[in-house]
Coordinates of C-alpha atoms and ligand atoms in Angstrom, one line a residue:
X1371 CA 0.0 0.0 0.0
X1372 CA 1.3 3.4 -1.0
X1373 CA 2.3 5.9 2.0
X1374 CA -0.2 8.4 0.5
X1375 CA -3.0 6.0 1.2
X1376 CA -1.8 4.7 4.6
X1377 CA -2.1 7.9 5.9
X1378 CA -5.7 8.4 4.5
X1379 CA -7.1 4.7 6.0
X1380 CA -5.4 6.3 9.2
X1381 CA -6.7 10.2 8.9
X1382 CA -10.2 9.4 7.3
X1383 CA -12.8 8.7 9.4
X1384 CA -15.4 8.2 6.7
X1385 CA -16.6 6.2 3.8
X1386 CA -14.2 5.0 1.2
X1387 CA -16.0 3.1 -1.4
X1388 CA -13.7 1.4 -4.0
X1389 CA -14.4 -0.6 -7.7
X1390 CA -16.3 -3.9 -6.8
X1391 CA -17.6 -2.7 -2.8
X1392 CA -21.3 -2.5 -2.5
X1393 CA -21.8 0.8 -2.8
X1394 CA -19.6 1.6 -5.5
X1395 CA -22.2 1.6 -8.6
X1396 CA -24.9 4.3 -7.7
X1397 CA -21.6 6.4 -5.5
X1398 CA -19.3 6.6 -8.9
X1399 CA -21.9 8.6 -11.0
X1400 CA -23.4 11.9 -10.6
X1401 CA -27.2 12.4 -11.0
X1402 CA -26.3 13.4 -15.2
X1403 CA -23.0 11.3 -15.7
X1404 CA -21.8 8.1 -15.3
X1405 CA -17.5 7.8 -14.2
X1406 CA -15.3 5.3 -13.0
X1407 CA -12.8 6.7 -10.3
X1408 CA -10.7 4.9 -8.3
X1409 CA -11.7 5.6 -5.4
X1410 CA -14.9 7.7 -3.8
X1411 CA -14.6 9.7 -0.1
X1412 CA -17.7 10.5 1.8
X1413 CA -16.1 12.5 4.6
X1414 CA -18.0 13.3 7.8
X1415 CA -16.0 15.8 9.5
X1416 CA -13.4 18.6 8.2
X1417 CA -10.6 16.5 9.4
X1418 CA -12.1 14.2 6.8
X1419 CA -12.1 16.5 4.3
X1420 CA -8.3 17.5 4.8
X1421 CA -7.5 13.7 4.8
X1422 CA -9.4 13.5 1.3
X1423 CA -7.5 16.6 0.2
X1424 CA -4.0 15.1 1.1
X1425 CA -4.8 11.9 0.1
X1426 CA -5.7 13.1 -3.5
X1427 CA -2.3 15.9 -3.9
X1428 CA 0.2 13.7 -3.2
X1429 CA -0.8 10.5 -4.8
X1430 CA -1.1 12.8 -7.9
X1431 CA -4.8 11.5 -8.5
X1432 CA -7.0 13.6 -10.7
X1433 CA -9.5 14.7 -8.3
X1434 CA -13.5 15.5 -8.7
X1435 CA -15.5 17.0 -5.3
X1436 CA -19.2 16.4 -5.5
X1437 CA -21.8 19.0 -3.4
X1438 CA -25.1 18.1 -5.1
X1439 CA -23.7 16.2 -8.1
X1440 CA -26.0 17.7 -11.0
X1441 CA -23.0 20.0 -12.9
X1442 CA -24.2 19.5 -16.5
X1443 CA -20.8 19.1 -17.2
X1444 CA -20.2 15.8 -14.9
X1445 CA -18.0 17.9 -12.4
X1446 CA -18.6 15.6 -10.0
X1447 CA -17.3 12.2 -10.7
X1448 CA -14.1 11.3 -12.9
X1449 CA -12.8 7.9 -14.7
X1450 CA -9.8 6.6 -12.8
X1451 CA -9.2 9.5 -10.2
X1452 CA -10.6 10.5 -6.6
X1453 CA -14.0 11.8 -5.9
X1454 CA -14.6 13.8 -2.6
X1455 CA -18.5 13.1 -2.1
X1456 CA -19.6 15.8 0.8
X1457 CA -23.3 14.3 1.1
X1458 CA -22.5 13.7 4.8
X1459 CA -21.5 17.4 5.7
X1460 CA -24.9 18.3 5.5
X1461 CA -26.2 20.1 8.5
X1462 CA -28.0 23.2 8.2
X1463 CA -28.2 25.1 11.8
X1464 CA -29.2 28.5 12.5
X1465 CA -26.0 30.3 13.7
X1466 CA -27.5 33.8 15.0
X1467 CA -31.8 34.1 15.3
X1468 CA -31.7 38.2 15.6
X1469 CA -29.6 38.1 12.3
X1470 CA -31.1 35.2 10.2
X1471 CA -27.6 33.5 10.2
X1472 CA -27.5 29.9 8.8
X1473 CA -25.0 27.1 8.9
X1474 CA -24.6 24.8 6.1
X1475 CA -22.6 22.1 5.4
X1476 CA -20.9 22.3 1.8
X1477 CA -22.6 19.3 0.4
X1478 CA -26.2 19.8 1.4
X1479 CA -28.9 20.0 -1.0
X1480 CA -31.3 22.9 -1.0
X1481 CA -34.3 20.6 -0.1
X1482 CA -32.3 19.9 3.0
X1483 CA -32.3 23.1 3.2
X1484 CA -35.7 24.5 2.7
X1485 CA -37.3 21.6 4.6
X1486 CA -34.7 22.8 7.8
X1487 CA -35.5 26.2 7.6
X1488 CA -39.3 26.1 7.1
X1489 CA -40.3 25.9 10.6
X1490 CA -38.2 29.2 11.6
X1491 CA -40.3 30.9 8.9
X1492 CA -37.0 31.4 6.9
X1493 CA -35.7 30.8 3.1
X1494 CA -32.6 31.5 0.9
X1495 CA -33.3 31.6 -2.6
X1496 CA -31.8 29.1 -4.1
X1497 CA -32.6 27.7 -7.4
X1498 CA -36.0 25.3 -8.3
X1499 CA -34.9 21.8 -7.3
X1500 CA -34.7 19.6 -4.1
X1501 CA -31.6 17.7 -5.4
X1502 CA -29.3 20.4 -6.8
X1503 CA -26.9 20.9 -4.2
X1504 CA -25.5 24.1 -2.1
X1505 CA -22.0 24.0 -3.4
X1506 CA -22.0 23.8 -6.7
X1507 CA -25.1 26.2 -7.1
X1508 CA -23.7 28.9 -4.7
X1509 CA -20.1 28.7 -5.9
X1510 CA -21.0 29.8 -9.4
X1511 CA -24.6 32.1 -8.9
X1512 CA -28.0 30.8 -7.7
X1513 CA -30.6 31.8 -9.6
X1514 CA -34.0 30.9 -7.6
X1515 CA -37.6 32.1 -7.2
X1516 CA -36.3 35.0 -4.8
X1517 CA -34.2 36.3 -7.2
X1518 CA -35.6 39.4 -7.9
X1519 CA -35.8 40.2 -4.8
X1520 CA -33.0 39.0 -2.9
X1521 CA -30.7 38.6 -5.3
X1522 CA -28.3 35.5 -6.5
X1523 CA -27.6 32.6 -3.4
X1524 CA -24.1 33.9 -4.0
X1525 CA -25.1 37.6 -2.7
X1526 CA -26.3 36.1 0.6
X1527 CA -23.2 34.0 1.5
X1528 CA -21.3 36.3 4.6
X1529 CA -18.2 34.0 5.0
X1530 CA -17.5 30.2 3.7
X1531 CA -14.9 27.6 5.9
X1532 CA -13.2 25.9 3.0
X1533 CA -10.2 23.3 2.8
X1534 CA -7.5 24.6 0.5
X1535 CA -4.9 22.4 -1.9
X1536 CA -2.4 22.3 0.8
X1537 CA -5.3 20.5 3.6
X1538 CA -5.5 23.4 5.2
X1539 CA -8.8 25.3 6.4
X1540 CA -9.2 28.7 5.2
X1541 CA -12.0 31.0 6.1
X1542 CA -13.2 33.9 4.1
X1543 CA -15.8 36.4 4.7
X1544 CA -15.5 40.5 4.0
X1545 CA -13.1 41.0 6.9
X1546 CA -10.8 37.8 6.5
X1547 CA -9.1 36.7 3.3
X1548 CA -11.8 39.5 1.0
X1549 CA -10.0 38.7 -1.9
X1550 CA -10.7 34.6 -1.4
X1551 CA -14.4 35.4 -0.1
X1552 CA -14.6 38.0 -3.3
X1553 CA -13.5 34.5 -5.7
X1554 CA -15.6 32.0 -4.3
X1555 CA -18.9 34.1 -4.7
X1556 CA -18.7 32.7 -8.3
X1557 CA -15.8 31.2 -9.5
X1558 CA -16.8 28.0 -8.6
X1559 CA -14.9 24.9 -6.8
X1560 CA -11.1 26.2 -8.5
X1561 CA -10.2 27.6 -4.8
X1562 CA -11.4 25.2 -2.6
X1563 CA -13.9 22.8 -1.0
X1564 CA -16.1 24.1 1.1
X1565 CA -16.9 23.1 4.2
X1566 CA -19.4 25.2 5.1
X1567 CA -21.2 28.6 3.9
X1568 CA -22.9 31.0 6.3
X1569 CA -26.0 32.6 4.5
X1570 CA -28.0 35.1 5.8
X1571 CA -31.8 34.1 5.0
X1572 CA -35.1 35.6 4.4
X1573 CA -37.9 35.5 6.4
X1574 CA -40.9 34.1 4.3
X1575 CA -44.3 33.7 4.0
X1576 CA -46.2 31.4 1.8
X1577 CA -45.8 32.0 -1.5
X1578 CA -48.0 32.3 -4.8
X1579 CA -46.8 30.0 -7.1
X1580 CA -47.4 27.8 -10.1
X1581 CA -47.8 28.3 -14.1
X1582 CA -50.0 30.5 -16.4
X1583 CA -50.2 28.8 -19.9
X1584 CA -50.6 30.3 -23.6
X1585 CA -50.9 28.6 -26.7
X1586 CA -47.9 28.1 -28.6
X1587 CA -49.3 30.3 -31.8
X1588 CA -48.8 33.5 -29.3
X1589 CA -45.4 32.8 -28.1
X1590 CA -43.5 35.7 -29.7
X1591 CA -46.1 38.4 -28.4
X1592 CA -46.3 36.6 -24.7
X1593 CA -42.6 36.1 -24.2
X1594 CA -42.2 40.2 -25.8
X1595 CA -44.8 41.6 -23.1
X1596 CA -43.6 39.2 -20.8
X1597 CA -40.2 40.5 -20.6
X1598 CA -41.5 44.4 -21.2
X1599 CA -43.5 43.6 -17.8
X1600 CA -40.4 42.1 -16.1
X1601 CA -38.4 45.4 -15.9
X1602 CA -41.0 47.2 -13.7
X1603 CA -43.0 44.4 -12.1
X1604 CA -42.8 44.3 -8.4
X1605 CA -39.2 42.4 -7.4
X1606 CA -41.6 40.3 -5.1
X1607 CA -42.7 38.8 -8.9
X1608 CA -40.2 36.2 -9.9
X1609 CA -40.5 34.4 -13.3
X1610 CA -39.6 31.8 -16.3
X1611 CA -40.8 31.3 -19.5
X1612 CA -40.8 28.4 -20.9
X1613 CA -41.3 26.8 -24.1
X1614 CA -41.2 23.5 -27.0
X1615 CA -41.2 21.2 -24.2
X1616 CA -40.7 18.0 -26.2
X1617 CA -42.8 16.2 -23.7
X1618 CA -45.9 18.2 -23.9
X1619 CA -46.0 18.5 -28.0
X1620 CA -42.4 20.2 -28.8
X1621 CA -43.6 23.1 -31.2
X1622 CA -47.2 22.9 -30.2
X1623 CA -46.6 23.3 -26.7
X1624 CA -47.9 26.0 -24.6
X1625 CA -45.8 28.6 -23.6
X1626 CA -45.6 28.6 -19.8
X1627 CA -44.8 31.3 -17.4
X1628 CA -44.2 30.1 -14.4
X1629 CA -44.4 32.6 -11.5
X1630 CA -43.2 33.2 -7.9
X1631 CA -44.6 35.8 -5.7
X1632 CA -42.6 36.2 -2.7
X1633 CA -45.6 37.1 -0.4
X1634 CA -48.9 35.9 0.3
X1635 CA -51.4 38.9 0.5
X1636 CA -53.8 38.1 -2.6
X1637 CA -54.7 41.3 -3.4
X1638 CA -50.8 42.4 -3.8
X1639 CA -49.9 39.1 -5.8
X1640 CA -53.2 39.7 -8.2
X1641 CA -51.7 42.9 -8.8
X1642 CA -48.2 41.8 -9.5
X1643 CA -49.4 38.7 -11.5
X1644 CA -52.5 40.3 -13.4
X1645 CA -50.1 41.9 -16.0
X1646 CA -48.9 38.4 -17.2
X1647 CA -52.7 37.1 -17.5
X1648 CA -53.2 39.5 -19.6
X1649 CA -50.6 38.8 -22.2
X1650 CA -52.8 36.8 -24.7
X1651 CA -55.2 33.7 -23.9
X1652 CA -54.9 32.2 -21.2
X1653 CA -55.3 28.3 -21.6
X1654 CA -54.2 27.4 -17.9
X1655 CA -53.7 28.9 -14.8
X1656 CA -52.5 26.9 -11.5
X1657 CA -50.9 29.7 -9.3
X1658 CA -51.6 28.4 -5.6
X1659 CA -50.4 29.5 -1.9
X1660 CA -48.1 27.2 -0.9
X1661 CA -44.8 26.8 1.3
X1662 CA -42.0 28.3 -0.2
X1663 CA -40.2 24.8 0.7
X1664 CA -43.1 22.9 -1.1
X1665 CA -42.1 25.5 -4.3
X1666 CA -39.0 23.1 -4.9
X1667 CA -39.0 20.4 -7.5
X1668 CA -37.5 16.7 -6.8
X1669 CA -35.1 16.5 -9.4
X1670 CA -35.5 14.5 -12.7
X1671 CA -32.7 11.5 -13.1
X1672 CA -32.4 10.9 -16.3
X1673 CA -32.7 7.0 -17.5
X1674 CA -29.9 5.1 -18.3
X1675 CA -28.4 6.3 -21.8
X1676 CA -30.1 9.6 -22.1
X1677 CA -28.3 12.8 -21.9
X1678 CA -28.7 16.3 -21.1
X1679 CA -27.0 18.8 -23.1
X1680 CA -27.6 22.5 -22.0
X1681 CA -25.9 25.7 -23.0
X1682 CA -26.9 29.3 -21.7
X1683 CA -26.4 32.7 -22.2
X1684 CA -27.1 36.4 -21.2
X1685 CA -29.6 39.1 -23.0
X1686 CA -28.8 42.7 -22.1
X1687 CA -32.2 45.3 -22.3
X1688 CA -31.5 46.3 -26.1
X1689 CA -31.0 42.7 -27.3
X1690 CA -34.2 41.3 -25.0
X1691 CA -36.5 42.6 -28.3
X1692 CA -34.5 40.2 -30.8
X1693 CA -33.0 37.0 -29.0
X1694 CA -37.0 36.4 -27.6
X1695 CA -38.2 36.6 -31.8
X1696 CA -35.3 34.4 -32.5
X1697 CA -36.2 32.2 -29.7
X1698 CA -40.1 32.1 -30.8
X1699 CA -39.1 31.0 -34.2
X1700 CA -36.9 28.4 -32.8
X1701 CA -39.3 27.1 -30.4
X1702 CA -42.0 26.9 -33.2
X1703 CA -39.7 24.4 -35.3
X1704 CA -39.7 20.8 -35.6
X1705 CA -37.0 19.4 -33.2
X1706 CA -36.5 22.8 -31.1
X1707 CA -34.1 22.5 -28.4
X1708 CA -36.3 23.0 -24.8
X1709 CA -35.9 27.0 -24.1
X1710 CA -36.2 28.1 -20.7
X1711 CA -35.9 31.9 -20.3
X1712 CA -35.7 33.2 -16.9
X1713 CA -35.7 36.6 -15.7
X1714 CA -33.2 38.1 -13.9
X1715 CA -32.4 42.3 -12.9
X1716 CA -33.9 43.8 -9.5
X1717 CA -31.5 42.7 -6.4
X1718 CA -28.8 41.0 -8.8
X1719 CA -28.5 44.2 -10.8
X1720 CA -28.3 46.4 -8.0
X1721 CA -24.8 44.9 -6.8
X1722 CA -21.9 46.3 -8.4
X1723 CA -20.2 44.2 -11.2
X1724 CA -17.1 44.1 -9.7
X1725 CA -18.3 43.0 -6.2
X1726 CA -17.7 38.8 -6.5
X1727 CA -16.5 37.1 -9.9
X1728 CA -20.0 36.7 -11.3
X1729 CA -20.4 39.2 -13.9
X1730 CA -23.4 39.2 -15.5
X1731 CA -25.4 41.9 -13.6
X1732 CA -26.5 44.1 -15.9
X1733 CA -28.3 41.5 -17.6
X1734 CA -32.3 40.8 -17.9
X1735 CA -32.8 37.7 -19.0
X1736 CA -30.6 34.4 -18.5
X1737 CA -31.6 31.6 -20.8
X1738 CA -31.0 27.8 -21.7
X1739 CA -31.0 25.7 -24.5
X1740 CA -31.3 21.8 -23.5
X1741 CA -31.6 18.9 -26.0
X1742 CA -32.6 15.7 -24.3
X1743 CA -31.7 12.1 -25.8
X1744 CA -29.5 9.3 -26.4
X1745 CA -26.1 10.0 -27.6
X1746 CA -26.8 9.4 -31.2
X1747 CA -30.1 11.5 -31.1
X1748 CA -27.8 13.9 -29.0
X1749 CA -25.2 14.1 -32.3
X1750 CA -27.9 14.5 -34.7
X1751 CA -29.3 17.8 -33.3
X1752 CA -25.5 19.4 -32.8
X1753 CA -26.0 20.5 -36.3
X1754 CA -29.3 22.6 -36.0
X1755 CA -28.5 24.0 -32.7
X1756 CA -24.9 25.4 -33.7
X1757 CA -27.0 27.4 -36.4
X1758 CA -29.2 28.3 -33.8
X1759 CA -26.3 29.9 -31.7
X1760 CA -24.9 31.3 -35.1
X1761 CA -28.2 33.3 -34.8
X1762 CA -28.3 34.6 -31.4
X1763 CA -24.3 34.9 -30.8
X1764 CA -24.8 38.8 -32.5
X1765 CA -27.3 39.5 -29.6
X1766 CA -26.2 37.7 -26.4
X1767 CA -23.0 37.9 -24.1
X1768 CA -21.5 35.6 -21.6
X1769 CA -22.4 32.3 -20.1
X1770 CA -24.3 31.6 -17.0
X1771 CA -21.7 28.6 -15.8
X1772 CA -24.5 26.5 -14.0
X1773 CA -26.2 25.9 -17.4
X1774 CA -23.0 24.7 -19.4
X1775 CA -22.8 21.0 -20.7
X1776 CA -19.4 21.2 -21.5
X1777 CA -15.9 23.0 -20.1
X1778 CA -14.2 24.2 -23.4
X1779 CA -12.1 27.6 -23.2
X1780 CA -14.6 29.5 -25.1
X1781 CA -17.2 28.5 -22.4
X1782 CA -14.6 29.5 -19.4
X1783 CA -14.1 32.8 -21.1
X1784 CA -17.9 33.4 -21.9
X1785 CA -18.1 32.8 -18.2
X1786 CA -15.7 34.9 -16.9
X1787 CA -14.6 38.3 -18.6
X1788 CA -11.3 38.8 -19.1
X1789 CA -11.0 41.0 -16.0
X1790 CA -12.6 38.8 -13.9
X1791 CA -10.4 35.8 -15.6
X1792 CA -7.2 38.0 -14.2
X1793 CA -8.1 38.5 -10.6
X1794 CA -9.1 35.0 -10.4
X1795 CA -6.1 33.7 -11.5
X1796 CA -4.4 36.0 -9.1
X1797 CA -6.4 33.9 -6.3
X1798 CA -6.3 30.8 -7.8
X1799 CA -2.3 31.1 -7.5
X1800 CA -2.2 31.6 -4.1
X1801 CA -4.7 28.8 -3.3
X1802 CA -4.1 26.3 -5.8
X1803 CA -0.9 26.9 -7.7
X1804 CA -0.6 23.1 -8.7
X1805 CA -4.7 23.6 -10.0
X1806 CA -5.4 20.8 -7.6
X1807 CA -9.1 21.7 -8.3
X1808 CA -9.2 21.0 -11.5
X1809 CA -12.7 19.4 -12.3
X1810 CA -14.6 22.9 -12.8
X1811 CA -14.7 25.9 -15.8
X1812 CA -11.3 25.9 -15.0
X1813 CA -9.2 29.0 -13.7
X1814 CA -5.3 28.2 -14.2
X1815 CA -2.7 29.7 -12.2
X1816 CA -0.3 31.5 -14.1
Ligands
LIG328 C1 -32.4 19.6 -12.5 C2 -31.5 20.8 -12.3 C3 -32.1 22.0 -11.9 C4 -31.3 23.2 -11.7 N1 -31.9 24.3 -11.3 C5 -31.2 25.4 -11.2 C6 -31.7 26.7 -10.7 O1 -33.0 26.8 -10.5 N2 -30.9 27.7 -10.6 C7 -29.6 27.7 -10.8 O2 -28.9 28.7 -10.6 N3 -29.0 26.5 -11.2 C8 -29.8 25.4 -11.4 N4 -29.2 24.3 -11.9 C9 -27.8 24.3 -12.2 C10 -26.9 24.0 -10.9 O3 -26.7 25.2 -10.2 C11 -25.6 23.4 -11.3 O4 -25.8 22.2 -12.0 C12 -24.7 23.2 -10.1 O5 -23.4 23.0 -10.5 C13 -25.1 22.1 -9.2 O6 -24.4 22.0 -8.0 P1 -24.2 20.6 -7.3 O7 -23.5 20.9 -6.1 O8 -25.5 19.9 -7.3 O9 -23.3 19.9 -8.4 P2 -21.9 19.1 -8.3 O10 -21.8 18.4 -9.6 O11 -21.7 18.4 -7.1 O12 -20.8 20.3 -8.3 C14 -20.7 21.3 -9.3 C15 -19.4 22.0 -9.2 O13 -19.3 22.7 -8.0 C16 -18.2 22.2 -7.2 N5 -18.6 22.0 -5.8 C17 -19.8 21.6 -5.4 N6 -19.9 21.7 -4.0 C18 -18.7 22.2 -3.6 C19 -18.2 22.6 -2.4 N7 -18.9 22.5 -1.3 N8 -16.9 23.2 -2.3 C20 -16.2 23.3 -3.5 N9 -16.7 23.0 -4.7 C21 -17.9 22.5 -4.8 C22 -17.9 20.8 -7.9 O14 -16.5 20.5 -7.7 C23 -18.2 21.1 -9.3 O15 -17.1 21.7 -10.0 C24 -29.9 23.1 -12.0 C25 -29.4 21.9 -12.5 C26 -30.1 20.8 -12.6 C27 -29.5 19.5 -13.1

């Protein structure tokens, strides 16, 4: 047995599943990707977590760390390296009750999260599924059904604990190591694994929520007023519009805005939500008071041998008129990727660029293309949708990372702007010089 993994059977005191053990099959994959590492850690403490760290730098292994384990991109597993799995470092405990001040453990999932925080009368915003997970969604944005109104999950993070490449626990927060806490409030896993994030959270009410439906012959004039409505509408009024859902008749299918209203006095939500009825005609309406925490979604796995591909970018106000006709056509053709446009502005916009590495602020709208299928269904649509891209490219910027498939340079550099890239680097060479954390939209030392 190698020293390197002496010391971790010693220094480990959790889970280490290897190739053949019982557990191995369902804890090598992530919820989107299938891998094959070598060996997979489920730590349980942050001595654990340093082990893991160790274990992985000085056997030289290739190393993947899994919050949540939905990255698009398969983040979270690897073929032949080390994953560090941080589903038992989940705890979510109120820190300070005047201040709203939460606890959580780096590889909890936001339905951990929601269902913990419910009976304090508290949320984050976080993003619309149970399953995704805290760390991955945090590290890189968070765009949820408070968004509007209390900005990206990111902009509510006040410090992190985190392990750095050398095993050694950092903390950041505005006071200690700003330029570390400034990097991880969107540039991802490249600095770190963290441990744990301290959020402040919202007080909430129930919630008015659900989906007002159009036929798909209106879609160009919905999704236009939709997004003209967007920039005043109260910031309580959160929204998504989606549209050629393959499952519910691809070009025929309704256009659905789905709304949140972060409050539950009728009157105020009619008001905020009347606007959007009375886009064009309405074929179904299922907007309901309910618990923010039952708002979430379980999250969708995939069968075996289908894939997700997804691929997003950002609309500024002066291109929102153009990429939403480009996006109606689209969705009104035969094999149309599924489009999901979500709204963003309000809180997000109000924090300057500059303030953490996401950069995207001054945007509107966020959106995402996704083709679902097996591989060779998958192959046959990469044709269409590069022309698609080859349309909107004049009219959108950036990338949101969270909705990227794939890790290519063009993506990193659509993710980050070139002087975002630069101060990241700066950080990532003081945390990670050997880019120990590697298994992201990468940011190399230089
Ligand atoms: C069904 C579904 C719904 C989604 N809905 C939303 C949504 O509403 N809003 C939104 O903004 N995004 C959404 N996303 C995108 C989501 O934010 C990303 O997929 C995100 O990467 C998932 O995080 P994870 O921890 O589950 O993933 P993982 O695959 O575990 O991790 C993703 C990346 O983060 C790193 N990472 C994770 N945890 C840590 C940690 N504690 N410390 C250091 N690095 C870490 C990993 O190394 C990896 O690079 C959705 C994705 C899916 C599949």
């Amino acid at each position: 047995m190698s020293s390197a993994l002496e010391s971790l059977r010693r220094d480990f005191g959790g889970g280490i599943i290897e190739p053949g053990g019982a557990e191995y099959e369902s804890a090598s994959r992530t919820v989107l990707v299938a891998g094959s590492p070598a060996y997979v850690l489920r730590p349980e403490s942050v001595g654990d977590v340093q082990a893991g760290v160790k274990f992985a730098a000085s056997a030289g292994f290739l190393l993947s760390v899994r919050g949540g384990g939905h990255s698009f991109a398969g983040f979270g597993t690897n073929d032949g390296g080390v994953v560090i799995d941080l589903s038992r470092l989940a705890d979510v405990e109120i820190i300070d009750d005047e201040r709203h001040l939460v606890r959580i453990g780096g590889g909890a999932t936001w339905g951990q999260v929601a269902t913990a925080m419910a009976p304090r009368g508290l949320a984050i915003s976080s993003g619309d599924t149970k399953s995704v997970g805290v760390g991955g969604l945090t590290l890189t944005g968070g765009i949820g059904w408070k968004v509007r109104k209390y900005g990206l999950a990111l902009d509510n993070v006040v410090a992190v604990e985190m392990v750095t490449a050398d095993g050694e626990v950092a903390h950041a927060s505005a006071r200690e190591n700003p330029e570390l806490y400034w990097a991880i409030r969107g540039g991802g896993g490249n600095f770190g694994i963290v441990t744990a994030f301290d959020f402040v959270a919202h007080p909430t009410t129930d919630v008015f929520f659900g989906k007002i439906a159009f036929p798909a012959s209106v879609a160009a004039t919905v999704l236009q007023g939709w997004a003209d409505y967007l920039r005043t509408a109260p910031e309580e009024l959160t929204s998504i519009a989606n549209l050629a859902n393959p499952f519910a008749g691809g070009p025929e299918a309704p256009v659905e805005i789905e709304v949140a209203f972060d409050g539950d006095d009728l009157e105020l939500a009619a008001q905020a939500l009347d606007p959007i009825r009375r886009l064009g005609p309405v074929i179904d309406d299922d907007v309901a008071l309910k618990p923010y925490a039952d708002v979430l979604v379980d999250g969708v796995i995939p069968p075996p041998g289908i894939q997700l591909v997804t691929r997003s970018a950002f609309v500024n106000k002066e291109s929102v008129a153009e990429v939403l006709q480009i996006l109606s056509d689209v969705g009104a053709s035969e094999g149309s990727p599924v489009i999901s446009v979500r709204s963003v502005g309000g809180a997000v916009a109000r924090i300057p660029d500059d303030a953490t590495a996401y950069a995207h602020r001054q945007a509107e709208l966020m959106f995402a293309l996704t083709t679902v299928g097996p591989p060779p269904a998958i192959e046959a649509a990469r044709p269409a949708l590069e022309a698609i891209w080859g349309r909107l490219a004049p009219h959108v910027n950036g990338a949101y990372a969270n909705f990227l498939a794939s890790a290519t340079e063009e993506n990193v550099a659509a993710s980050y702007p070139t002087e975002t890239y630069q101060r990241l680097a700066t950080v990532k060479n003081q945390y990670d010089p050997g880019n120990l954390f590697a298994r992201n939209h990468n940011i190399r030392p230089q």
